[in-house]
Coordinates of C-alpha atoms and ligand atoms in Angstrom, one line a residue:
Chain A
X1 CA 75.4 57.0 132.4
X2 CA 73.8 54.1 134.3
X3 CA 71.3 57.6 134.8
X4 CA 71.2 58.1 130.8
X5 CA 70.8 54.4 130.2
X6 CA 67.3 54.9 131.9
X7 CA 66.1 57.5 129.6
X8 CA 64.8 55.2 126.2
X9 CA 63.9 59.3 124.8
X10 CA 65.0 62.6 125.7
X11 CA 63.6 65.1 124.4
X12 CA 65.2 69.0 125.7
X13 CA 63.9 72.3 124.5
X14 CA 62.8 70.3 121.0
X15 CA 61.3 73.0 118.7
X16 CA 60.2 72.6 115.3
X17 CA 59.0 75.6 112.7
X18 CA 57.1 74.3 109.4
X19 CA 57.8 77.3 106.7
X20 CA 53.8 77.2 104.7
X21 CA 52.5 79.3 101.3
X22 CA 53.3 80.9 99.2
X23 CA 55.8 83.4 101.9
X24 CA 56.8 81.0 103.8
X25 CA 54.2 82.3 106.8
X26 CA 55.9 80.0 109.8
X27 CA 53.0 77.9 111.9
X28 CA 55.1 76.6 115.2
X29 CA 54.2 73.1 116.3
X30 CA 56.4 72.4 118.8
X31 CA 57.7 74.6 120.8
X32 CA 61.0 74.0 124.2
X33 CA 59.5 71.2 124.8
X34 CA 61.3 68.8 127.0
X35 CA 60.5 65.4 128.2
X36 CA 62.3 61.6 128.8
X37 CA 61.0 58.3 128.6
X38 CA 62.4 55.6 131.1
X39 CA 64.2 51.8 130.4
X40 CA 60.1 49.5 130.6
X41 CA 58.0 52.5 131.3
X42 CA 54.2 52.8 129.3
X43 CA 54.0 56.8 128.1
X44 CA 51.0 57.9 126.5
X45 CA 51.4 61.7 125.3
X46 CA 48.4 63.1 124.8
X47 CA 47.4 66.3 123.3
X48 CA 44.2 68.0 121.2
X49 CA 44.8 68.0 117.2
X50 CA 47.2 70.1 115.6
X51 CA 49.5 69.8 119.3
X52 CA 51.9 68.9 118.3
X53 CA 52.5 65.0 118.1
X54 CA 53.2 63.6 115.4
X55 CA 55.1 66.8 114.6
X56 CA 57.5 65.4 117.9
X57 CA 57.5 61.4 116.9
X58 CA 58.5 62.6 113.6
X59 CA 61.9 64.0 114.9
X60 CA 61.9 61.2 117.1
X61 CA 62.5 59.3 114.6
X62 CA 64.6 61.6 111.7
X63 CA 61.5 62.0 109.7
X64 CA 62.2 66.2 110.0
X65 CA 64.7 67.7 111.5
X66 CA 64.3 70.1 114.9
X67 CA 64.6 73.8 114.9
X68 CA 65.7 73.7 118.0
X69 CA 66.2 72.1 120.8
X70 CA 68.2 68.0 120.8
X71 CA 66.6 64.2 121.1
X72 CA 67.8 61.4 122.2
X73 CA 66.7 58.1 121.7
X74 CA 69.2 55.5 123.8
X75 CA 71.3 58.5 124.3
X76 CA 72.0 58.4 121.1
X77 CA 71.2 61.0 118.5
X78 CA 68.0 61.1 116.8
X79 CA 68.8 59.3 113.2
X80 CA 72.0 56.9 114.6
X81 CA 71.2 53.5 113.0
X82 CA 72.5 52.0 116.1
X83 CA 69.4 53.3 118.5
X84 CA 67.3 53.4 114.8
X85 CA 67.9 49.4 115.2
X86 CA 66.0 49.4 118.7
X87 CA 62.9 50.8 117.3
X88 CA 59.4 50.2 115.8
X89 CA 57.4 52.9 114.9
X90 CA 54.1 53.3 113.4
X91 CA 53.2 56.4 111.5
X92 CA 50.1 57.8 112.0
X93 CA 47.1 56.7 109.3
X94 CA 50.1 54.1 108.3
X95 CA 50.1 53.4 104.6
X96 CA 51.6 50.4 102.2
X97 CA 53.2 49.2 99.3
X98 CA 49.8 48.3 98.2
X99 CA 50.8 46.2 96.1
X100 CA 52.8 43.4 98.5
X101 CA 49.8 41.0 100.6
X102 CA 51.2 41.1 103.8
X103 CA 53.7 38.4 104.1
X104 CA 55.8 40.7 100.8
X105 CA 55.5 43.7 103.1
X106 CA 57.1 41.6 106.7
X107 CA 59.5 40.5 104.3
X108 CA 60.5 43.2 103.0
X109 CA 61.1 45.2 105.7
X110 CA 63.1 42.3 108.2
X111 CA 65.8 42.8 105.1
X112 CA 65.5 46.5 106.1
X113 CA 67.0 44.5 109.2
X114 CA 68.8 41.8 107.9
X115 CA 67.0 39.5 108.5
X116 CA 67.0 36.5 106.3
X117 CA 65.5 33.0 105.6
X118 CA 63.6 31.3 108.0
X119 CA 64.2 32.7 110.8
X120 CA 62.3 36.5 109.4
X121 CA 58.9 33.3 108.2
X122 CA 58.6 32.4 111.7
X123 CA 58.8 35.8 113.1
X124 CA 56.3 37.0 110.2
X125 CA 54.2 33.7 111.1
X126 CA 54.7 35.1 114.7
X127 CA 53.6 38.2 114.0
X128 CA 50.6 38.2 111.9
X129 CA 49.1 35.6 114.3
X130 CA 49.6 38.1 117.0
X131 CA 47.4 41.0 115.8
X132 CA 45.1 38.9 114.0
X133 CA 46.0 38.9 111.1
X134 CA 46.5 35.5 109.5
X135 CA 44.0 35.0 107.5
X136 CA 45.5 38.2 104.9
X137 CA 48.6 36.9 105.0
X138 CA 48.7 36.2 101.0
X139 CA 46.1 39.5 100.1
X140 CA 47.3 42.8 98.6
X141 CA 47.1 46.0 101.2
X142 CA 45.8 47.6 98.4
X143 CA 42.7 44.8 99.6
X144 CA 42.5 45.6 103.5
X145 CA 40.8 47.9 105.5
X146 CA 41.9 50.6 107.6
X147 CA 41.6 48.8 110.9
X148 CA 43.6 46.0 109.1
X149 CA 46.3 48.0 108.0
X150 CA 46.6 49.8 111.1
X151 CA 46.8 45.8 112.3
X152 CA 50.0 45.0 110.0
X153 CA 51.6 48.2 110.6
X154 CA 51.5 47.4 114.1
X155 CA 52.8 44.1 113.2
X156 CA 56.1 45.6 110.8
X157 CA 56.7 47.4 114.1
X158 CA 57.8 44.8 115.7
X159 CA 59.5 42.8 113.8
X160 CA 63.0 43.8 114.3
X161 CA 61.9 43.0 118.6
X162 CA 62.6 46.2 119.6
X163 CA 63.2 47.0 123.0
X164 CA 61.1 51.0 121.8
X165 CA 57.8 51.3 120.8
X166 CA 56.5 54.9 119.2
X167 CA 52.8 54.5 117.8
X168 CA 51.4 57.3 116.6
X169 CA 47.5 56.7 117.3
X170 CA 47.7 53.0 117.7
X171 CA 43.9 52.7 118.4
X172 CA 43.1 55.0 115.6
X173 CA 40.5 53.2 112.7
X174 CA 40.6 50.2 115.1
X175 CA 37.0 48.5 116.5
X176 CA 36.8 48.0 119.7
X177 CA 37.6 44.4 120.0
X178 CA 40.5 45.7 118.0
X179 CA 41.7 49.0 120.9
X180 CA 41.1 46.1 123.3
X181 CA 43.6 43.6 121.3
X182 CA 46.1 46.9 121.5
X183 CA 45.6 47.4 124.9
X184 CA 46.9 44.2 125.3
X185 CA 49.5 44.3 123.1
X186 CA 50.9 47.4 124.7
X187 CA 50.4 45.4 128.0
X188 CA 52.1 42.6 126.5
X189 CA 55.3 44.4 125.5
X190 CA 55.7 45.8 128.8
X191 CA 55.5 43.3 130.3
X192 CA 58.0 41.4 128.5
X193 CA 60.2 44.9 129.5
X194 CA 59.6 46.7 126.2
X195 CA 59.1 51.0 127.0
X196 CA 56.0 52.1 124.3
X197 CA 55.4 55.4 123.3
X198 CA 52.4 56.0 122.3
X199 CA 49.6 59.0 121.0
X200 CA 46.2 59.0 121.6
X201 CA 43.6 61.6 121.5
X202 CA 41.8 58.5 123.9
X203 CA 42.1 59.6 127.1
X204 CA 40.9 56.7 128.6
X205 CA 43.0 54.3 127.3
X206 CA 46.1 55.8 128.5
X207 CA 44.7 56.1 131.8
X208 CA 44.6 52.4 132.0
X209 CA 47.6 51.9 129.8
X210 CA 49.8 54.3 131.0
X211 CA 53.1 55.2 133.2
X212 CA 52.9 58.1 132.7
X213 CA 51.6 60.6 130.7
X214 CA 52.4 63.9 129.1
X215 CA 50.0 66.5 127.7
X216 CA 51.0 69.3 125.0
X217 CA 49.5 71.9 124.0
X218 CA 49.9 74.1 121.0
X219 CA 53.4 72.7 120.9
X220 CA 54.3 73.2 125.0
X221 CA 54.2 70.9 128.0
X222 CA 51.8 71.2 130.4
X223 CA 51.6 68.3 132.3
X224 CA 53.5 65.8 133.0
X225 CA 53.6 62.8 135.2
X226 CA 51.8 59.5 136.6
X227 CA 48.1 59.7 136.0
X228 CA 47.0 59.5 139.4
X229 CA 49.2 62.3 140.4
X230 CA 48.1 64.4 137.7
X231 CA 44.4 63.2 137.8
X232 CA 44.2 64.0 141.4
X233 CA 46.5 67.4 141.5
X234 CA 44.3 70.9 141.9
X235 CA 41.0 68.7 141.2
X236 CA 38.6 68.2 144.2
X237 CA 36.4 65.1 144.8
X238 CA 32.6 66.0 143.0
X239 CA 29.5 64.3 143.9
X240 CA 26.4 63.8 142.0
X241 CA 23.2 64.2 144.0
X242 CA 20.2 62.8 143.6
X243 CA 16.8 63.7 145.6
X244 CA 13.4 62.8 145.3
X245 CA 10.9 64.7 147.0
X246 CA 12.4 68.0 148.5
X247 CA 10.5 70.6 149.8
X248 CA 11.1 74.0 148.6
X249 CA 12.4 75.2 151.8
X250 CA 14.7 72.1 152.1
X251 CA 16.4 72.7 148.1
X252 CA 16.9 76.7 149.4
X253 CA 18.8 74.7 152.1
X254 CA 20.5 73.4 149.9
X255 CA 21.3 75.4 147.6
X256 CA 24.0 77.5 149.1
X257 CA 26.8 73.8 149.8
X258 CA 25.7 73.0 145.8
X259 CA 28.5 74.0 143.0
X260 CA 25.2 72.8 140.5
X261 CA 21.8 72.9 141.2
X262 CA 19.3 71.3 138.7
X263 CA 15.1 70.7 139.3
X264 CA 14.3 68.2 137.3
X265 CA 10.1 67.3 138.1
X266 CA 10.0 65.9 141.6
X267 CA 13.5 64.9 141.3
X268 CA 16.6 67.7 142.6
X269 CA 20.5 67.0 141.3
X270 CA 23.9 68.7 143.5
X271 CA 26.6 68.9 142.4
X272 CA 28.9 68.8 145.6
X273 CA 32.0 69.6 145.7
X274 CA 33.2 69.0 149.3
X275 CA 32.6 65.9 151.6
X276 CA 31.4 67.6 154.7
X277 CA 29.1 69.4 152.3
X278 CA 27.9 67.0 151.2
X279 CA 27.3 65.6 155.1
X280 CA 26.0 69.2 155.6
X281 CA 23.3 67.8 152.3
X282 CA 22.5 65.1 153.7
X283 CA 21.5 66.2 157.5
X284 CA 19.5 68.9 154.7
X285 CA 18.1 65.3 153.4
X286 CA 16.8 63.7 156.9
X287 CA 15.3 66.8 158.0
X288 CA 13.2 68.1 155.5
X289 CA 12.7 63.6 155.4
X290 CA 13.1 63.7 151.2
X291 CA 14.6 60.9 149.9
X292 CA 18.2 59.9 149.2
X293 CA 17.9 58.5 145.1
X294 CA 21.8 58.3 144.8
X295 CA 24.9 59.6 145.0
X296 CA 27.4 59.2 143.1
X297 CA 31.1 60.8 143.7
X298 CA 32.2 61.6 139.6
X299 CA 35.7 60.2 139.6
X300 CA 38.3 63.2 138.3
X301 CA 40.0 61.3 135.5
X302 CA 42.5 62.2 131.8
X303 CA 39.3 63.6 130.1
X304 CA 38.7 67.0 133.8
X305 CA 42.8 67.5 133.2
X306 CA 42.8 68.4 129.6
X307 CA 40.1 69.8 129.8
X308 CA 41.1 72.0 132.2
X309 CA 44.7 72.6 130.5
X310 CA 42.4 73.3 127.4
X311 CA 41.1 76.3 128.8
X312 CA 44.2 77.9 130.6
X313 CA 46.1 78.1 127.3
X314 CA 43.4 79.7 125.8
X315 CA 42.7 81.5 128.2
X316 CA 46.4 81.9 127.9
X317 CA 46.6 83.1 124.4
X318 CA 43.4 85.3 124.6
X319 CA 45.7 87.6 127.3
X320 CA 48.7 86.9 125.4
X321 CA 46.4 88.8 122.2
Chain B
X1 CA 71.6 43.8 100.8
X2 CA 69.3 47.2 101.9
X3 CA 70.0 48.8 98.5
X4 CA 68.6 45.1 97.1
X5 CA 66.3 44.4 98.8
X6 CA 65.0 48.7 98.5
X7 CA 65.6 47.8 94.6
X8 CA 63.9 44.7 94.3
X9 CA 60.8 46.0 95.7
X10 CA 60.8 48.7 93.1
X11 CA 61.4 46.7 90.9
X12 CA 58.6 45.0 91.9
X13 CA 56.1 48.1 92.5
X14 CA 57.7 48.9 89.1
X15 CA 56.6 45.3 87.6
X16 CA 53.0 46.8 88.7
X17 CA 52.6 49.6 87.3
X18 CA 50.2 49.9 84.3
X19 CA 51.9 52.8 82.3
X20 CA 55.6 50.4 81.9
X21 CA 52.8 48.2 80.0
X22 CA 50.6 50.6 78.1
X23 CA 55.1 52.3 76.9
X24 CA 56.2 48.7 76.0
X25 CA 53.5 47.9 73.6
X26 CA 53.5 51.2 72.5
X27 CA 57.6 51.0 71.7
X28 CA 56.5 47.5 69.7
X29 CA 53.3 49.0 68.0
X30 CA 56.5 51.6 66.4
X31 CA 59.7 48.5 64.8
X32 CA 56.2 46.5 64.4
X33 CA 54.9 49.2 61.9
X34 CA 57.8 50.1 59.9
X35 CA 57.7 47.2 58.4
X36 CA 54.3 49.4 56.4
X37 CA 57.7 51.5 54.4
X38 CA 58.5 48.2 52.8
X39 CA 58.0 49.6 49.5
X40 CA 60.6 51.8 49.0
X41 CA 64.1 50.8 47.8
X42 CA 66.4 48.2 49.9
X43 CA 69.1 49.8 51.6
X44 CA 67.5 52.6 52.6
X45 CA 64.6 50.7 53.8
X46 CA 67.6 49.3 55.6
X47 CA 68.1 52.5 57.1
X48 CA 65.0 53.5 58.1
X49 CA 64.0 50.1 60.1
X50 CA 66.8 50.9 62.2
X51 CA 66.1 54.4 62.4
X52 CA 63.1 54.0 63.5
X53 CA 63.6 51.2 65.8
X54 CA 66.7 52.4 68.2
X55 CA 64.7 55.9 67.6
X56 CA 61.5 54.1 69.8
X57 CA 63.9 51.7 71.8
X58 CA 65.5 55.1 73.4
X59 CA 61.6 57.7 73.4
X60 CA 60.0 55.3 75.1
X61 CA 62.5 54.7 77.3
X62 CA 63.3 57.8 78.2
X63 CA 59.3 58.0 79.3
X64 CA 59.8 55.3 81.6
X65 CA 61.9 57.3 82.7
X66 CA 61.2 60.3 83.1
X67 CA 57.8 59.2 84.5
X68 CA 58.6 56.5 86.5
X69 CA 61.7 58.0 88.1
X70 CA 59.7 61.4 89.4
X71 CA 58.1 59.3 91.0
X72 CA 59.8 56.8 93.1
X73 CA 61.1 59.4 95.1
X74 CA 57.6 61.2 95.5
X75 CA 55.3 59.0 95.5
X76 CA 57.0 57.9 98.8
X77 CA 56.5 60.7 100.2
X78 CA 53.1 61.6 99.6
X79 CA 51.8 58.7 100.3
X80 CA 54.7 58.6 103.4
X81 CA 55.9 55.3 102.4
X82 CA 59.0 56.3 103.1
X83 CA 58.3 57.4 106.8
X84 CA 58.4 53.7 107.5
X85 CA 61.7 52.9 105.7
X86 CA 63.7 55.9 106.6
X87 CA 63.0 55.3 110.7
X88 CA 64.0 51.2 109.5
X89 CA 68.6 50.9 110.4
X90 CA 68.4 52.8 105.9
X91 CA 70.2 55.7 105.6
X92 CA 68.8 57.9 103.2
X93 CA 71.4 57.5 100.2
X94 CA 71.1 54.0 100.5
X95 CA 66.9 54.1 100.1
X96 CA 67.4 56.7 97.7
X97 CA 70.8 53.5 96.3
X98 CA 68.4 51.3 96.6
X99 CA 64.7 53.0 93.9
X100 CA 67.2 54.0 92.0
X101 CA 69.2 50.6 91.3
X102 CA 65.5 49.4 90.8
X103 CA 64.3 51.5 88.4
X104 CA 67.7 50.9 86.5
X105 CA 67.2 47.2 86.2
X106 CA 63.1 48.2 84.8
X107 CA 64.9 49.5 81.9
X108 CA 67.1 47.1 80.9
X109 CA 65.0 44.3 81.2
X110 CA 62.3 47.0 78.8
X111 CA 64.9 47.6 76.1
X112 CA 66.0 44.1 76.1
X113 CA 61.6 43.5 75.2
X114 CA 62.6 46.2 73.1
X115 CA 66.2 45.6 71.7
X116 CA 64.3 41.3 71.1
X117 CA 61.3 43.1 69.2
X118 CA 63.5 44.9 67.3
X119 CA 65.8 42.8 65.9
X120 CA 62.6 39.8 65.2
X121 CA 62.0 42.8 63.0
X122 CA 65.1 42.4 61.6
X123 CA 65.7 39.2 60.6
X124 CA 62.9 38.9 59.3
X125 CA 62.7 41.9 56.7
X126 CA 66.4 40.3 56.2
X127 CA 68.6 43.0 57.6
X128 CA 71.6 42.2 57.6
X129 CA 72.7 42.9 62.1
X130 CA 76.0 44.2 62.4
X131 CA 78.1 44.4 67.1
X132 CA 77.6 47.9 66.8
X133 CA 73.6 47.1 66.2
X134 CA 74.7 45.8 69.9
X135 CA 76.9 49.0 71.3
X136 CA 74.1 50.9 70.7
X137 CA 71.8 49.6 72.1
X138 CA 74.2 48.9 75.5
X139 CA 75.1 52.8 74.3
X140 CA 70.9 53.8 75.2
X141 CA 71.0 52.1 78.8
X142 CA 73.9 53.8 78.8
X143 CA 71.7 57.2 78.0
X144 CA 69.1 55.5 80.2
X145 CA 71.0 56.4 83.4
X146 CA 71.5 59.1 83.5
X147 CA 68.0 60.5 82.0
X148 CA 66.6 58.0 85.1
X149 CA 69.7 59.4 87.9
X150 CA 68.6 63.2 86.8
X151 CA 64.4 62.4 87.5
X152 CA 66.2 61.0 91.4
X153 CA 67.4 64.6 91.4
X154 CA 64.5 66.2 90.4
X155 CA 62.3 64.4 92.5
X156 CA 63.8 64.7 95.1
X157 CA 63.2 68.4 95.8
X158 CA 60.3 69.3 94.0
X159 CA 57.1 68.1 92.8
X160 CA 56.4 65.4 90.4
X161 CA 55.0 67.7 87.7
X162 CA 58.1 69.6 88.1
X163 CA 60.2 67.4 88.4
X164 CA 58.8 65.0 85.0
X165 CA 59.3 69.2 83.2
X166 CA 62.6 69.5 84.3
X167 CA 63.9 66.3 83.4
X168 CA 62.3 66.3 79.9
X169 CA 63.7 70.2 79.9
X170 CA 67.3 68.6 81.0
X171 CA 66.6 65.5 78.0
X172 CA 65.8 68.0 74.8
X173 CA 69.3 70.1 76.2
X174 CA 71.4 67.6 76.6
X175 CA 70.8 66.6 73.3
X176 CA 71.5 70.4 72.3
X177 CA 75.1 70.8 73.7
X178 CA 76.8 71.1 70.8
X179 CA 74.7 73.3 69.7
X180 CA 75.0 75.6 72.3
X181 CA 78.4 76.2 72.4
X182 CA 78.7 76.9 68.4
X183 CA 76.2 79.6 69.3
X184 CA 78.3 80.8 72.8
X185 CA 80.6 81.1 70.5
X186 CA 79.2 83.8 68.2
X187 CA 77.8 85.6 71.7
X188 CA 80.1 87.9 73.4
X189 CA 80.1 88.4 77.7
X190 CA 77.4 87.2 79.5
X191 CA 75.9 84.9 77.5
X192 CA 78.7 83.6 76.2
X193 CA 79.5 82.2 79.3
X194 CA 76.1 80.9 80.3
X195 CA 75.7 78.8 77.5
X196 CA 79.6 77.6 78.1
X197 CA 79.1 76.5 81.2
X198 CA 75.8 74.3 80.7
X199 CA 77.8 72.7 77.5
X200 CA 80.0 71.7 80.9
X201 CA 77.2 71.2 82.9
X202 CA 74.6 70.0 81.4
X203 CA 74.9 66.1 80.3
X204 CA 75.8 65.5 76.6
X205 CA 73.3 63.6 76.1
X206 CA 74.0 63.5 71.7
X207 CA 77.3 61.2 73.3
X208 CA 75.8 57.9 73.9
X209 CA 73.6 57.9 70.0
X210 CA 75.1 55.7 67.6
X211 CA 72.2 55.1 65.0
X212 CA 74.6 57.3 62.6
X213 CA 77.4 54.2 63.4
X214 CA 74.3 51.9 63.4
X215 CA 72.7 53.2 60.1
X216 CA 75.9 54.1 57.7
X217 CA 77.5 51.0 59.2
X218 CA 80.7 52.0 61.0
X219 CA 81.9 50.2 63.8
X220 CA 82.7 52.3 66.9
X221 CA 86.3 51.5 68.6
X222 CA 86.0 50.2 72.0
X223 CA 88.3 53.2 73.6
X224 CA 85.9 54.9 72.0
X225 CA 82.6 53.0 73.7
X226 CA 85.2 52.9 77.2
X227 CA 85.4 56.6 77.0
X228 CA 81.2 57.3 76.9
X229 CA 80.5 54.5 79.6
X230 CA 82.9 56.3 81.9
X231 CA 81.6 59.2 81.1
X232 CA 78.2 58.3 81.3
X233 CA 78.2 56.4 84.6
X234 CA 80.8 59.6 86.4
X235 CA 77.7 62.1 85.7
X236 CA 75.2 59.5 86.8
X237 CA 78.0 60.0 90.5
X238 CA 77.6 62.6 90.1
X239 CA 73.9 63.4 89.9
X240 CA 73.5 60.7 92.4
X241 CA 75.9 62.5 95.4
X242 CA 74.2 65.4 94.7
X243 CA 70.5 64.2 95.2
X244 CA 71.3 62.0 98.0
X245 CA 73.2 65.6 99.2
X246 CA 69.6 67.8 99.4
X247 CA 68.0 63.9 100.1
X248 CA 69.2 63.7 103.5
X249 CA 68.5 67.7 104.6
X250 CA 65.0 67.8 103.0
X251 CA 62.0 67.1 105.8
X252 CA 58.8 64.5 104.6
X253 CA 56.1 66.4 106.1
Ligands
ATP1 N1 53.8 69.9 106.7 C1 53.8 70.7 107.9 N2 53.3 71.3 106.7 C2 53.1 72.3 108.2 N3 52.1 73.0 108.9 C3 52.7 71.5 110.2 C4 52.6 70.2 109.2 N4 52.4 68.8 110.0 C5 52.2 69.8 111.2 N5 51.5 71.1 110.7 C6 51.0 71.6 111.3 O1 52.0 71.6 113.2 C7 50.6 72.4 114.0 C8 51.2 70.1 115.0 O2 50.4 69.2 113.6 P1 51.4 67.3 114.5 O3 50.8 66.7 113.2 O4 51.8 67.2 114.7 O5 50.1 67.9 115.3 P2 49.5 66.5 116.2 O6 49.4 66.4 117.4 O7 49.6 65.1 115.6 O8 48.0 66.6 116.0 P3 46.9 64.9 115.3 O9 46.1 64.9 116.8 O10 45.2 65.6 115.0 O11 47.1 63.8 114.4 C9 49.9 72.1 112.9 O12 49.2 73.1 113.4 C10 49.6 71.0 112.1 O13 49.4 72.5 111.5
MG2 MG1 48.9 63.0 114.9

């Protein structure tokens, strides 16, 4: 029971098959997905377009029913009102009651949690302040820009001071400043002990924010764990070396060391896969009296992992077909 | 509390719907235009003005019930506003009930406005106003509530357009159920059972129609009214329960 308390989100072999079109053609959106989100962590839910992120999140929020498997929030089956009371949710590309002002809108949502009166109004003002929308509090939502909608969307997700916040692409539609603000907001939520799960395509944001990430493709989990573990696993630290005035003999000596070699006028760009090769290349340089322009370690990122996994999934499907 | 907030929000949403005002203006014009018929003989004129007045209220109210009613749920799903409601601690049936009550309130107020228009015309023309007129208006509201529930039921599982067509069909057939039964009794075998089955399942909307009583100044006893009211409410409860069961099972996608 204690252990369960730490697992705020539990997904066990979750499946969702959509039937589309007149003939009910089956589309598998989520395919045996299992993962857990622990209390207090920021969890990134990553994957390419159509991977099944939104579908999974909708199942967690009880908007659609799984075709198989189970999901639970706070150890209770999804849809349980006492669990829902502790969750905040921002849907993908949110759209709200167009004719309400932000204040009316947040008040309505507060009422759905049974909040009333002055304390609710205070909370609303705080939230509008938090998402930087105080200036638009009496403006109808239909006059909002996409980013402004996203901001009040975040405000409504926080109206109940939730323990778990689930955000489906919280950064989409926001300008660089807005994105930074959302990042800061997520970190602030984490500081105050909340659990945050968010989906995103923007891997850079995930890298900056997340304690752990899950990467899914075609509805299946392809990687899950701490960002640092994931990106260092199986990748060698590549180095990009740019050299000036290397003699043709030197070039021929370097060629076998490099995984990639590009000649550009007087300059040579070589990609080297390991420290040993870097050392050997530097020896060649000295021997030929060439000039080193730059030596840039290519830091492995989530993006590399993402692209590698995407290729892997592609190949697997091709082999299958 | 949650149901009430959703109802109030729905009501507010309705108030900002242009369609509603257009229909209301048409209805008032219809009622007002009966003034032009003044040249007819006195007794008939009174009857006609009541007939047209109540008819307009009924017709336009049903239009509002159908065209606002079908959008109640389907628009929320289409625009995904429902995502943020259902993910809050709000049960799906509470959402439905709130929507239903919101529109009912709209219809009640609309009917009150149209009735005020009718009463103004009546007093302007010195037509005597009897208690049975108010009873008839009450029954009209009851019919709206049944129609709204029908529209809501259809919109929980079909598109807005299909819901409109189906609800309109129920409205028309609902006023012909007696004929259905009579027709069925002339038939044999399957046809007969189908028609009789429809007679029992479909709402008998003609029961709510007291226009004849009003024009002929025939009072309706309280006991009868009670029976009709009980029928309307039971039928509405049945429809809403069915709608909730269907709504509970569906995916919002
Ligand atoms: N309502 C639906 N009906 C049929 N198929 C659907 C539906 N919703 C999603 N799908 C399919 O399920 C798969 C996963 O979609 P989903 O929206 O979950 O992806 P996603 O990871 O959120 O993508 P994105 O990053 O573009 O938002 C896709 O192949 C999509 O075509
Ligand atoms: Mg998505």
